CSV table of C-alpha atoms in Angstrom, one decimal:
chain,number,residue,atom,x,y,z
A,11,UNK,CA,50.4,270.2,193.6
A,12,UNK,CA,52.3,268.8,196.6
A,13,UNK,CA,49.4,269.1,198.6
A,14,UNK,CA,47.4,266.6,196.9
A,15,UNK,CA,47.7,263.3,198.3
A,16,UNK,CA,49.1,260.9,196.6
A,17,UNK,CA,46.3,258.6,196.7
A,18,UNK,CA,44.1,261.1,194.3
A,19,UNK,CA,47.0,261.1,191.9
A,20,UNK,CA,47.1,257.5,191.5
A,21,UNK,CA,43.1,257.5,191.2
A,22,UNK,CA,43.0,260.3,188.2
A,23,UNK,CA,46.1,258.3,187.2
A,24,UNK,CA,43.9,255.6,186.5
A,25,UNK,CA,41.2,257.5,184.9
A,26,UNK,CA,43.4,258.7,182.6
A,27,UNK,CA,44.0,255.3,181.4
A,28,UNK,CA,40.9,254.3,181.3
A,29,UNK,CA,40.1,257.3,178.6
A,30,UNK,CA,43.4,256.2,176.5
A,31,UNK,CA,42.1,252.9,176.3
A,32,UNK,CA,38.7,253.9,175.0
A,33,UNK,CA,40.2,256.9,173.3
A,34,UNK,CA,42.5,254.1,171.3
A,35,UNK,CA,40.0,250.7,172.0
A,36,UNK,CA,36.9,253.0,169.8
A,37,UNK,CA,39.1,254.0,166.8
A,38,UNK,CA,39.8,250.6,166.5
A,39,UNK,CA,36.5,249.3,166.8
A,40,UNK,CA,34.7,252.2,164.5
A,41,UNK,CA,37.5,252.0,161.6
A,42,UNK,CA,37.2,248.1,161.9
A,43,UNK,CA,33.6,247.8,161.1
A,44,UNK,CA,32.0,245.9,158.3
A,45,UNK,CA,30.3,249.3,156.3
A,46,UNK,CA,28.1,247.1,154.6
A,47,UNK,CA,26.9,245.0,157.7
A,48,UNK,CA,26.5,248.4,159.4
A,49,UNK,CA,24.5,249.9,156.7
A,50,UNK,CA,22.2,246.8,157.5
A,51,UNK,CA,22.2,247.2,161.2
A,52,UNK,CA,21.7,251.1,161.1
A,53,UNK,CA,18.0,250.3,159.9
A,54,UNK,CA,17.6,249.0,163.7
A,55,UNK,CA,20.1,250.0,165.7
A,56,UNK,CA,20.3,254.0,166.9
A,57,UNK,CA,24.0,253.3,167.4
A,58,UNK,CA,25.1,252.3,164.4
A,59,UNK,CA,23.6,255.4,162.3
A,60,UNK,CA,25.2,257.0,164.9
A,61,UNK,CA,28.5,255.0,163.9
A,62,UNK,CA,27.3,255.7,159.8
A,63,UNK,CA,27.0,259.4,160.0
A,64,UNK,CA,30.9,259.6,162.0
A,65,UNK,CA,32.4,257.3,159.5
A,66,UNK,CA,30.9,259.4,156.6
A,67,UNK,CA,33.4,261.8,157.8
A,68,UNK,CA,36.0,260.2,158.7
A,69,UNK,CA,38.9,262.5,158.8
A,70,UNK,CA,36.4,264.5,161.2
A,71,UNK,CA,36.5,261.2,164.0
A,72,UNK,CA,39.6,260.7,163.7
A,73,UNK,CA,40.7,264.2,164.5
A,74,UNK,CA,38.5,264.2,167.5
A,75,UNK,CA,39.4,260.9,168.8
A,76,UNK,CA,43.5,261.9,168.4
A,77,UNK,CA,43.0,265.3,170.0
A,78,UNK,CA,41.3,263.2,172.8
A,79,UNK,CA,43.7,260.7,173.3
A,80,UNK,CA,47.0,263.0,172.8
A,81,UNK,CA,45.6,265.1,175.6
A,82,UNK,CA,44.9,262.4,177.8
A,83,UNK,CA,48.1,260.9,177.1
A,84,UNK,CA,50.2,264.4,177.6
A,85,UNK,CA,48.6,264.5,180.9
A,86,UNK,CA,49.3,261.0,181.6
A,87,UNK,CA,53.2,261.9,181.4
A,88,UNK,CA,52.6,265.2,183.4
A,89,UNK,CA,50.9,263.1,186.0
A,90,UNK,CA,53.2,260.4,186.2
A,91,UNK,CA,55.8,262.7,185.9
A,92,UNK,CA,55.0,264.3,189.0
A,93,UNK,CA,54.0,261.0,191.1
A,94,UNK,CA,57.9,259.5,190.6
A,95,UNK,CA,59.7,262.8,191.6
A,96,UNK,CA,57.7,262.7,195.0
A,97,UNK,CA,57.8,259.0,195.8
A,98,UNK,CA,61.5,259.2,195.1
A,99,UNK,CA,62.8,262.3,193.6
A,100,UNK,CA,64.8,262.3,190.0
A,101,UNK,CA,65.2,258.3,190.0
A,102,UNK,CA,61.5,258.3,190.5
A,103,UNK,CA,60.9,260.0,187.3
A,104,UNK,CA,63.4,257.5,185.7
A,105,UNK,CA,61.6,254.8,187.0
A,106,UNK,CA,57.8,256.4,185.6
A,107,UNK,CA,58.9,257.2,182.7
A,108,UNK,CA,60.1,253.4,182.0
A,109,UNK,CA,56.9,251.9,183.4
A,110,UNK,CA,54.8,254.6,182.1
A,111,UNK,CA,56.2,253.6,178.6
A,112,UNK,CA,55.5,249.5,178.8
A,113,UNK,CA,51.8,250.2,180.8
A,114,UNK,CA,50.8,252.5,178.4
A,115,UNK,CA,51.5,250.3,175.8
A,116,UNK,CA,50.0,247.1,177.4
A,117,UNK,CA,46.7,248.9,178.7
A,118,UNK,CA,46.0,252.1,176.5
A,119,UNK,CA,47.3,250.4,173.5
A,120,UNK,CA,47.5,246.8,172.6
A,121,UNK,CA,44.9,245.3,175.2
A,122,UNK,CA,41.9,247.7,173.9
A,123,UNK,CA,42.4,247.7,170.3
A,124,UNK,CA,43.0,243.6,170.8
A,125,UNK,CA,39.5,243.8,172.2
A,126,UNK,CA,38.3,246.6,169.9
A,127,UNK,CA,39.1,244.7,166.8
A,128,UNK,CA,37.4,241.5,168.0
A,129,UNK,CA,34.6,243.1,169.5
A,130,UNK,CA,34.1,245.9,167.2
A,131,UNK,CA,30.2,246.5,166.9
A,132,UNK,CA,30.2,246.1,171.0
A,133,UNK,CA,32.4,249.2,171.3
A,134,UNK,CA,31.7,251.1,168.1
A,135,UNK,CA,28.5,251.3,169.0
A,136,UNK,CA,28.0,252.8,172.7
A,137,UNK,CA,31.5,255.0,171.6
A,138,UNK,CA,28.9,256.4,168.8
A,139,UNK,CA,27.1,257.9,171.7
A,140,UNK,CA,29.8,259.3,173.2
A,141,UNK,CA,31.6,261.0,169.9
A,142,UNK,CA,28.5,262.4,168.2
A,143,UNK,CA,27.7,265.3,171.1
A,144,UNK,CA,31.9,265.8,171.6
A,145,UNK,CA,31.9,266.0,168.2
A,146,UNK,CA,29.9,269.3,168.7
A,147,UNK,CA,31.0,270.8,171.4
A,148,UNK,CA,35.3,270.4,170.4
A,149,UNK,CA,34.1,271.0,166.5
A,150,UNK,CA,36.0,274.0,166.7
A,151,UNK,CA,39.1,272.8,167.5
A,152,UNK,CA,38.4,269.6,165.2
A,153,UNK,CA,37.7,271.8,162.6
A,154,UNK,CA,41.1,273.5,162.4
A,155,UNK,CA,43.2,270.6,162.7
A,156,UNK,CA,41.6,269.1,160.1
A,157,UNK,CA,41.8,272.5,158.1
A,158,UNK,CA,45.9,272.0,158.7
A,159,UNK,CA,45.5,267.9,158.5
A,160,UNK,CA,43.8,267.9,155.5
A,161,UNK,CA,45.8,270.4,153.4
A,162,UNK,CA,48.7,268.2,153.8
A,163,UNK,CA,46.6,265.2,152.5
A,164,UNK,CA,46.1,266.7,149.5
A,165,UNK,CA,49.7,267.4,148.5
A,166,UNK,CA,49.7,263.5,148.8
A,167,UNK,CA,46.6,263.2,145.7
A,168,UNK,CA,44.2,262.2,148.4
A,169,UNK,CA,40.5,263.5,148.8
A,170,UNK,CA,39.5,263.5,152.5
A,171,UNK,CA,35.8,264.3,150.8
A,172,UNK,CA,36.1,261.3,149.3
A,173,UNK,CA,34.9,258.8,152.3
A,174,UNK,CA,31.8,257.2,150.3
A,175,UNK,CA,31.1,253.4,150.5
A,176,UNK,CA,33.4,251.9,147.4
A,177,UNK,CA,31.0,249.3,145.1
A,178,UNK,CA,33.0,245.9,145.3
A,179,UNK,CA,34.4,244.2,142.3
A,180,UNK,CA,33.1,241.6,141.2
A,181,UNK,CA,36.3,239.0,142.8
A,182,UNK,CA,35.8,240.9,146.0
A,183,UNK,CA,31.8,239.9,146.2
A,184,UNK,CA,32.4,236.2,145.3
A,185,UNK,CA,35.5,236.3,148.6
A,186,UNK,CA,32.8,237.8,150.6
A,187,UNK,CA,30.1,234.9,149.9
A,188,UNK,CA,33.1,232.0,149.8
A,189,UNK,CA,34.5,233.4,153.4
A,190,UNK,CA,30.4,233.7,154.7
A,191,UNK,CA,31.1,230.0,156.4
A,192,UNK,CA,28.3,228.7,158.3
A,193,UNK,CA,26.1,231.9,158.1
A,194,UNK,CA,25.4,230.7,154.5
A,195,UNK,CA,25.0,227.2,153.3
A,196,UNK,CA,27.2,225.8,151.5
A,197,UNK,CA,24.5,225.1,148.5
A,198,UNK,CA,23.3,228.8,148.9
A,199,UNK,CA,27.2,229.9,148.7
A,200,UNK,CA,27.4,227.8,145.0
A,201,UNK,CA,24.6,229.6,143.8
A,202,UNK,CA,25.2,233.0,144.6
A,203,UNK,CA,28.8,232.6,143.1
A,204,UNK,CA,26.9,230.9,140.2
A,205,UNK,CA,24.9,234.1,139.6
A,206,UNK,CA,27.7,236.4,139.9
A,207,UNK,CA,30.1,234.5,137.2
A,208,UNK,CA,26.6,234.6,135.0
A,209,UNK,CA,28.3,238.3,134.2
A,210,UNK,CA,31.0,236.7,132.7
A,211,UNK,CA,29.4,234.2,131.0
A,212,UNK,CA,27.8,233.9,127.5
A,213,UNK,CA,25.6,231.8,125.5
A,214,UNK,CA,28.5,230.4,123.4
A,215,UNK,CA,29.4,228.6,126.7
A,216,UNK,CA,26.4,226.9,127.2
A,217,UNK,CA,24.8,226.6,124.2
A,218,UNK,CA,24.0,222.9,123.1
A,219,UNK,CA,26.2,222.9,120.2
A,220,UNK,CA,24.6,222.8,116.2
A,221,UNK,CA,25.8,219.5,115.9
A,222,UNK,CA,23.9,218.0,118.6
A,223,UNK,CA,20.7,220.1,117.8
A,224,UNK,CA,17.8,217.7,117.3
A,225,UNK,CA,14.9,218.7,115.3
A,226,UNK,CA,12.3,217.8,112.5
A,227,UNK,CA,12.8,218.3,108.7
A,228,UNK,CA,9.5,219.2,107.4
A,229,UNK,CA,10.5,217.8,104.0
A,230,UNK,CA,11.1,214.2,105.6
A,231,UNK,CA,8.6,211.1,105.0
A,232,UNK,CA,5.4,212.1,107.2
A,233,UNK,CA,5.9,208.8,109.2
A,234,UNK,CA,9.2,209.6,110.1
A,235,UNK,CA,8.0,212.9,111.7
A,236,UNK,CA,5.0,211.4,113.4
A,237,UNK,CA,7.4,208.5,114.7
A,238,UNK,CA,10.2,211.7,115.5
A,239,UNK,CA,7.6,213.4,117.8
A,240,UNK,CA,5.9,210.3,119.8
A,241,UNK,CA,9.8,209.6,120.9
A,242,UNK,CA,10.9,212.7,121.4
A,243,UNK,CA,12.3,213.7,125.0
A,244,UNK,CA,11.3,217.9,124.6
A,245,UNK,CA,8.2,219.7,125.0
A,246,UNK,CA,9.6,221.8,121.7
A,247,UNK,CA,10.7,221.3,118.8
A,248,UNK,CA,13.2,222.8,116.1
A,249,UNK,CA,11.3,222.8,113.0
A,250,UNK,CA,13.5,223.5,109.7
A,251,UNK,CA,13.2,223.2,105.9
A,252,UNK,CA,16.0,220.7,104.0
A,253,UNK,CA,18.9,222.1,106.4
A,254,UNK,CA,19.5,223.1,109.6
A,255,UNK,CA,20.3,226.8,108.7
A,256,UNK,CA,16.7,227.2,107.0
A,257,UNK,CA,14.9,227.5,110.7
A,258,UNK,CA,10.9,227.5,110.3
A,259,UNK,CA,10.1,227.8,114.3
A,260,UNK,CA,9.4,226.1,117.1
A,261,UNK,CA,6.4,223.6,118.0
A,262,UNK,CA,5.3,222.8,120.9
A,263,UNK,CA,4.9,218.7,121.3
A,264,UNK,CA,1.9,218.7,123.8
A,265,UNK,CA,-0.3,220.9,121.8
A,266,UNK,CA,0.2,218.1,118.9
A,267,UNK,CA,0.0,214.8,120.9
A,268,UNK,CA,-3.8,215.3,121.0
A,269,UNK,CA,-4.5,215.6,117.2
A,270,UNK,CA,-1.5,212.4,116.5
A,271,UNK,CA,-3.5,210.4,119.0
A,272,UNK,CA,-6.5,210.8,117.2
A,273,UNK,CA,-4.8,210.4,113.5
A,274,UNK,CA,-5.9,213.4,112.7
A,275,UNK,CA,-2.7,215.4,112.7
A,276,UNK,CA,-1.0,216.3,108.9
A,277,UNK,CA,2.0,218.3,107.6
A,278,UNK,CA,-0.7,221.5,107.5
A,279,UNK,CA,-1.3,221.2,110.9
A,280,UNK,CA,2.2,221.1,111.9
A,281,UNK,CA,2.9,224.7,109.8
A,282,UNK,CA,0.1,225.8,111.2
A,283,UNK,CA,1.8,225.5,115.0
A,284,UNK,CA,5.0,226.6,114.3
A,285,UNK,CA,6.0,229.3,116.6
A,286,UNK,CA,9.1,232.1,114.7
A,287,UNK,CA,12.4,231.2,116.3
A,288,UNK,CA,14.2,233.7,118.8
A,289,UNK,CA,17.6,234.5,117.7
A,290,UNK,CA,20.3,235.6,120.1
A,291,UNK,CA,23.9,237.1,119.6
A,292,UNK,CA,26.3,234.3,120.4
A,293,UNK,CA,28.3,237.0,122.9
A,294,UNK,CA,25.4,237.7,125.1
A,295,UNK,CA,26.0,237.4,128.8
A,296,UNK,CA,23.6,234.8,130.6
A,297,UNK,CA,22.1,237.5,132.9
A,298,UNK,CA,21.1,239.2,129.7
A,299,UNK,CA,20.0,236.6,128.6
A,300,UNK,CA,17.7,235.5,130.8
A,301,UNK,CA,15.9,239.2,131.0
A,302,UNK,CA,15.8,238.4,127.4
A,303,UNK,CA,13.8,234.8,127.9
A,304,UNK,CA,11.8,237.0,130.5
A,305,UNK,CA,10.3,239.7,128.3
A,306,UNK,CA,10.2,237.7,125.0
A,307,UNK,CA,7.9,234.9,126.8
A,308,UNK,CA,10.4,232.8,125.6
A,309,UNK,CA,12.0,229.2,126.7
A,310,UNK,CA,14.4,228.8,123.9
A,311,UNK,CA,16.6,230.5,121.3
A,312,UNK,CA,18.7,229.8,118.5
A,313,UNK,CA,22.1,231.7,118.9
A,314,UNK,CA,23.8,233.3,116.1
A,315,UNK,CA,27.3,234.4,115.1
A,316,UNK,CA,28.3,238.1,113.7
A,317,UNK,CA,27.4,236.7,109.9
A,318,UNK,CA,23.7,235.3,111.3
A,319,UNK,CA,24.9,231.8,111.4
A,320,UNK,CA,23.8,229.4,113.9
A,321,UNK,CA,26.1,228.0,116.4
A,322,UNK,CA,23.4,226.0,118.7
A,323,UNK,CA,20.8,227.1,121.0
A,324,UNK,CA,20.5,227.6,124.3
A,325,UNK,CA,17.1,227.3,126.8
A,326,UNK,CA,15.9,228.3,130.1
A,327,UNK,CA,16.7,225.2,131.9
A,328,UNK,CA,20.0,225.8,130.2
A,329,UNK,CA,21.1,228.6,132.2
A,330,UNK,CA,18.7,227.9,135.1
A,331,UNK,CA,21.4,225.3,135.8
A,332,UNK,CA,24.3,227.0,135.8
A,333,UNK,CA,22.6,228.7,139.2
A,334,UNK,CA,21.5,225.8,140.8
A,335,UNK,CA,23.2,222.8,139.2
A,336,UNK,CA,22.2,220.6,136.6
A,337,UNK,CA,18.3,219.1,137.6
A,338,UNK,CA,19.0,215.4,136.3
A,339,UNK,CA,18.3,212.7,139.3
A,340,UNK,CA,21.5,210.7,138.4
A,341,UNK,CA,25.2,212.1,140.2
A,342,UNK,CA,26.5,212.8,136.3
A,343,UNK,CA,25.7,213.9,133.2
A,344,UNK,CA,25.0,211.4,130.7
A,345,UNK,CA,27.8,212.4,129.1
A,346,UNK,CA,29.9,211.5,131.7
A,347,UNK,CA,30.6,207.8,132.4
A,348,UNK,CA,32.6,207.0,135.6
A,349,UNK,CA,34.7,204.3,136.0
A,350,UNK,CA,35.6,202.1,139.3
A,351,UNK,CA,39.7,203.1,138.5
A,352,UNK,CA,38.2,206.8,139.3
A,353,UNK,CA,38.8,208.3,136.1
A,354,UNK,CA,35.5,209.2,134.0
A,355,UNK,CA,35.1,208.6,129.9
A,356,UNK,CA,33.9,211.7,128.8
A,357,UNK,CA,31.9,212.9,125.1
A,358,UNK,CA,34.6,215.0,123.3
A,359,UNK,CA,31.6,217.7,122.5
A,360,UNK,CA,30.9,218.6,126.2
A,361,UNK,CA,31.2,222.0,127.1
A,362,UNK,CA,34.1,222.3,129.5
A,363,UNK,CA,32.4,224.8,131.6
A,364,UNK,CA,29.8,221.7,132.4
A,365,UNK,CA,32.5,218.9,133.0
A,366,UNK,CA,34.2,221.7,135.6
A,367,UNK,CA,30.5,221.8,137.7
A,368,UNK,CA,30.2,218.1,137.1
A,369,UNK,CA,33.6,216.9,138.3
A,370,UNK,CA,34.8,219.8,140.3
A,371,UNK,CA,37.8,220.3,138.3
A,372,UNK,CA,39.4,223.2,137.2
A,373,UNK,CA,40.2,223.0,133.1
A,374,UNK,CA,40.9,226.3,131.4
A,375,UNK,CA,37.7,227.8,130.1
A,376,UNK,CA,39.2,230.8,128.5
A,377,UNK,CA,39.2,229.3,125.2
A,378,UNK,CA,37.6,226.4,123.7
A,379,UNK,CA,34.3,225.9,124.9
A,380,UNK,CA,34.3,221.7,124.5
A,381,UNK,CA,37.0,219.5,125.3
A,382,UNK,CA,37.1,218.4,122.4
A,383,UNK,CA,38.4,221.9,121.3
A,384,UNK,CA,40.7,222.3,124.1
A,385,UNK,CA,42.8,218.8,122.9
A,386,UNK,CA,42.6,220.2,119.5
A,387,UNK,CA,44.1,223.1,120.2
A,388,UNK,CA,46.5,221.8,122.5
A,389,UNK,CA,47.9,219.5,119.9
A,390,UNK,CA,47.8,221.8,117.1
A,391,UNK,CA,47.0,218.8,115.0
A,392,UNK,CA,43.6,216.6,114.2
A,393,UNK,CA,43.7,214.4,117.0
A,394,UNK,CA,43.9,210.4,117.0
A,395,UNK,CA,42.9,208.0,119.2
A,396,UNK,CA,45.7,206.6,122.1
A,397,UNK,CA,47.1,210.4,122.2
A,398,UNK,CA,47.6,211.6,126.0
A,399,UNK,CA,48.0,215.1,126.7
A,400,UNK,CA,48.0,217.0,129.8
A,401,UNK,CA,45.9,220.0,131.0
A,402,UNK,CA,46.1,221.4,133.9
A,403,UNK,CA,47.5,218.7,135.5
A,404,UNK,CA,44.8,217.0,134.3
A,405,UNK,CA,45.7,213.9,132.2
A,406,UNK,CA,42.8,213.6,128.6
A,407,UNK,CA,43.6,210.3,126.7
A,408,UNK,CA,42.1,210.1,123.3
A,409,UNK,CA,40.1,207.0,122.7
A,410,UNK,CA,37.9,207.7,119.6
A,411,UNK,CA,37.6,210.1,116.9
A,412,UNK,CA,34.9,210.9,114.4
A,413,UNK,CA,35.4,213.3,111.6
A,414,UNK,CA,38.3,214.4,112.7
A,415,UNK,CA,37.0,215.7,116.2
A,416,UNK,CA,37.1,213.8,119.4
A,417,UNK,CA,34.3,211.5,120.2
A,418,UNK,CA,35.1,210.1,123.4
A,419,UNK,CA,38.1,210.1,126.0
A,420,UNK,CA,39.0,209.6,129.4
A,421,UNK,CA,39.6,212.4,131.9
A,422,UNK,CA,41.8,211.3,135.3
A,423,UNK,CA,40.2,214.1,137.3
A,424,UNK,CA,42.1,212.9,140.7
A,425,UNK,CA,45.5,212.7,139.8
A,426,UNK,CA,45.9,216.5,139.8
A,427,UNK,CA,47.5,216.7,143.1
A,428,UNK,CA,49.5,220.4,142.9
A,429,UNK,CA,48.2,223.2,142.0
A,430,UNK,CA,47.8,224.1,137.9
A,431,UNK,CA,50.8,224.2,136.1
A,432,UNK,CA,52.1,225.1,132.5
A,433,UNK,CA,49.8,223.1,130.0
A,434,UNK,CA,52.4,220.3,128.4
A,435,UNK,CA,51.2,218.2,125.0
């Protein structure tokens, strides 16, 4: 050995860093991979099903890349070892083994993996290449220190078998879309977390409530009906007997305004386009829901409580909305009035879940479904106009009450300035 100049030593010196850095810079880079982004890419890109089959194995890679870079590394010490004794005997080795320690931990350790973890699919990648043939050839030697490696995983509960690509939960695919930033738009982002809360969502907290269902009586005086249908708002009609609970169908206006126009249009004709009603469970998820509209031909549904009941109804447009936001031209619902002070009178049977979207507030939506049922319950009394209770941070005042519900009050949606504290009444 002291016949090789020192000039060589210093050059294999430096390749041997070089292969700690990618030996440490690609473990980085292939560990710090998106899995789902690079089950994408591998469609296109050689490299990354290169990069998918090593990660399906991982304890495989990482074996490999350790053996690689503890060798390199062992003869890194050997080397520089060797270099200090010559240049200046046992001081030298002092001084190597000092600056061997800080260089190896600059440039084989920190600087690559920095890069690595920024840059991972530009070093994954082309490192793919280089592990999936030494993968073959050292397999042997892999394949026994994983043999030892492994065994002692297990005594820890572990499965190295057990490398498949976990589903995410449904929290962890709504921080995914939210943290997409500009490589999703923003109104994009709304609706795809819009479709994945549809899971938790039902009817019940959506529905139009069965005290603001609007339909015909067939048993009324025919000129009320006919005068009911030329000012009606909706293409169809909820068509009962005496009560609400005695449903007949549905009618659909259009197909009537042509026979009314002409005078020609009777009860008879009326029974005679009435269309059975769809009942739905009031627990049913929206997403089920809408497969439900989808395969029934259906637009609308009456929803139902365990004893058959009904509770309201819910449409299409209904939970078409909760995707995309609610279709009216005007900036609120016409439930919701704003005011110049910035505080908003609201109707006390909106559905919270809708004043949320509307206001981008945050009221609780675990219980009640209208506001008027949150103040109630918050009280624990019938409430009465002039009370103020608060909500979330979110001061309701009480300004009018109707059979013993709330009719209308006034939400101050911008003085919640910290974040959601315990509810106070």
């Amino acid at each position: 050995m002291d016949s090789i100049p020192l000039g060589l030593l210093f050059f294999i010196l430096f390749i041997l860093f070089l292969l700690s850095a990618f030996f440490s810079g690609s473990e980085t880079a292939l560990m710090a991979l998106n899995r789902y982004k690079l089950k994408h890419l591998a469609k296109s890109s050689r490299g990354a099903r290169l990069a998918v089959k090593l990660l399906d194995q991982p304890d495989r890679l990482i074996g490999l890349i350790l053996l690689g870079n503890n060798l390199v590394n062992i003869l890194i010490t050997q080397l520089a070892t060797l270099i200090g004794f010559r240049i200046a005997g046992n001081l030298g080795v002092a001084l190597a083994t000092g600056a061997l320690t800080f260089m190896l931990l600059i440039f084989a350790e920190v600087t690559p993996k920095t890069i690595a973890a920024l840059k991972s699919e530009a070093i994954a990648f082309p490192a793919a290449y280089v592990y999936t043939p030494l993968l073959r050839i050292a397999y042997p030697m892999v394949w026994l220190i994983n043999l030892l490696a492994n065994s002692i995983v297990k005594l820890f509960g572990v499965d190295p078998k057990d490398a498949s690509l976990e589903s995410l939960s449904h929290e962890e695919l709504k921080a995914v879309v939210n943290e997409a930033g500009d490589k999703i738009p923003t109104n994009h982002q709304d609706m795809l977390v819009s479709i994945l809360d549809m899971e938790s969502t039902t009817v019940e907290d959506i529905m139009i409530p069965r005290t603001d269902v609007s339909g015909i009586d067939i048993l009324d005086d025919w000129n009320d009906i006919e005068e009911q249908i030329l000012q009606t708002n909706f293409t169809r009609l909820l068509i009962y007997e005496g009560q609400l609970d005695n449903v007949l169908g549905f009618v659909n206006i259009r197909s009537l305004l042509p026979l009314l126009h002409e005078d020609r249009l009777a009860r008879e004709d009326l029974l005679e386009t009435i269309r059975p009603a769809y009942f739905t469970p009031a627990g049913t998820v929206l997403t089920q829901q809408l497969i439900n509209f989808q395969s029934e031909k259906r637009r609308v549904a009456i929803v139902v409580d365990e004893y058959g009941e009904i509770q309201g109804m819910v449409t299409l447009e209904d939970i078409l909305e909760e995707i995309v936001g609610a279709f009216s031209p005007t900036a609120f619902n016409a439930e919701l009035i704003p005011q110049e002070d910035g505080t908003v009178w609201v109707d006390g049977s909106m559905h919270i879940r809708e004043i949320n979207r509307d206001l981008k507030i945050e009221l609780p939506t675990d219980g009640p479904k209208t506001i008027n049922g949150l103040i109630s319950e918050h009280l624990g009394s019938i409430p009465v106009p002039g009370v103020t209770i608060l909500v979330n941070n979110y001061p309701l005042e009480v300004r009018q009450t109707r059979n013993n519900a709330v009719k209308t009050l006034i939400l101050y949606p911008r003085i919640n300035r910290q974040p959601p504290s315990e509810d106070h009444g």
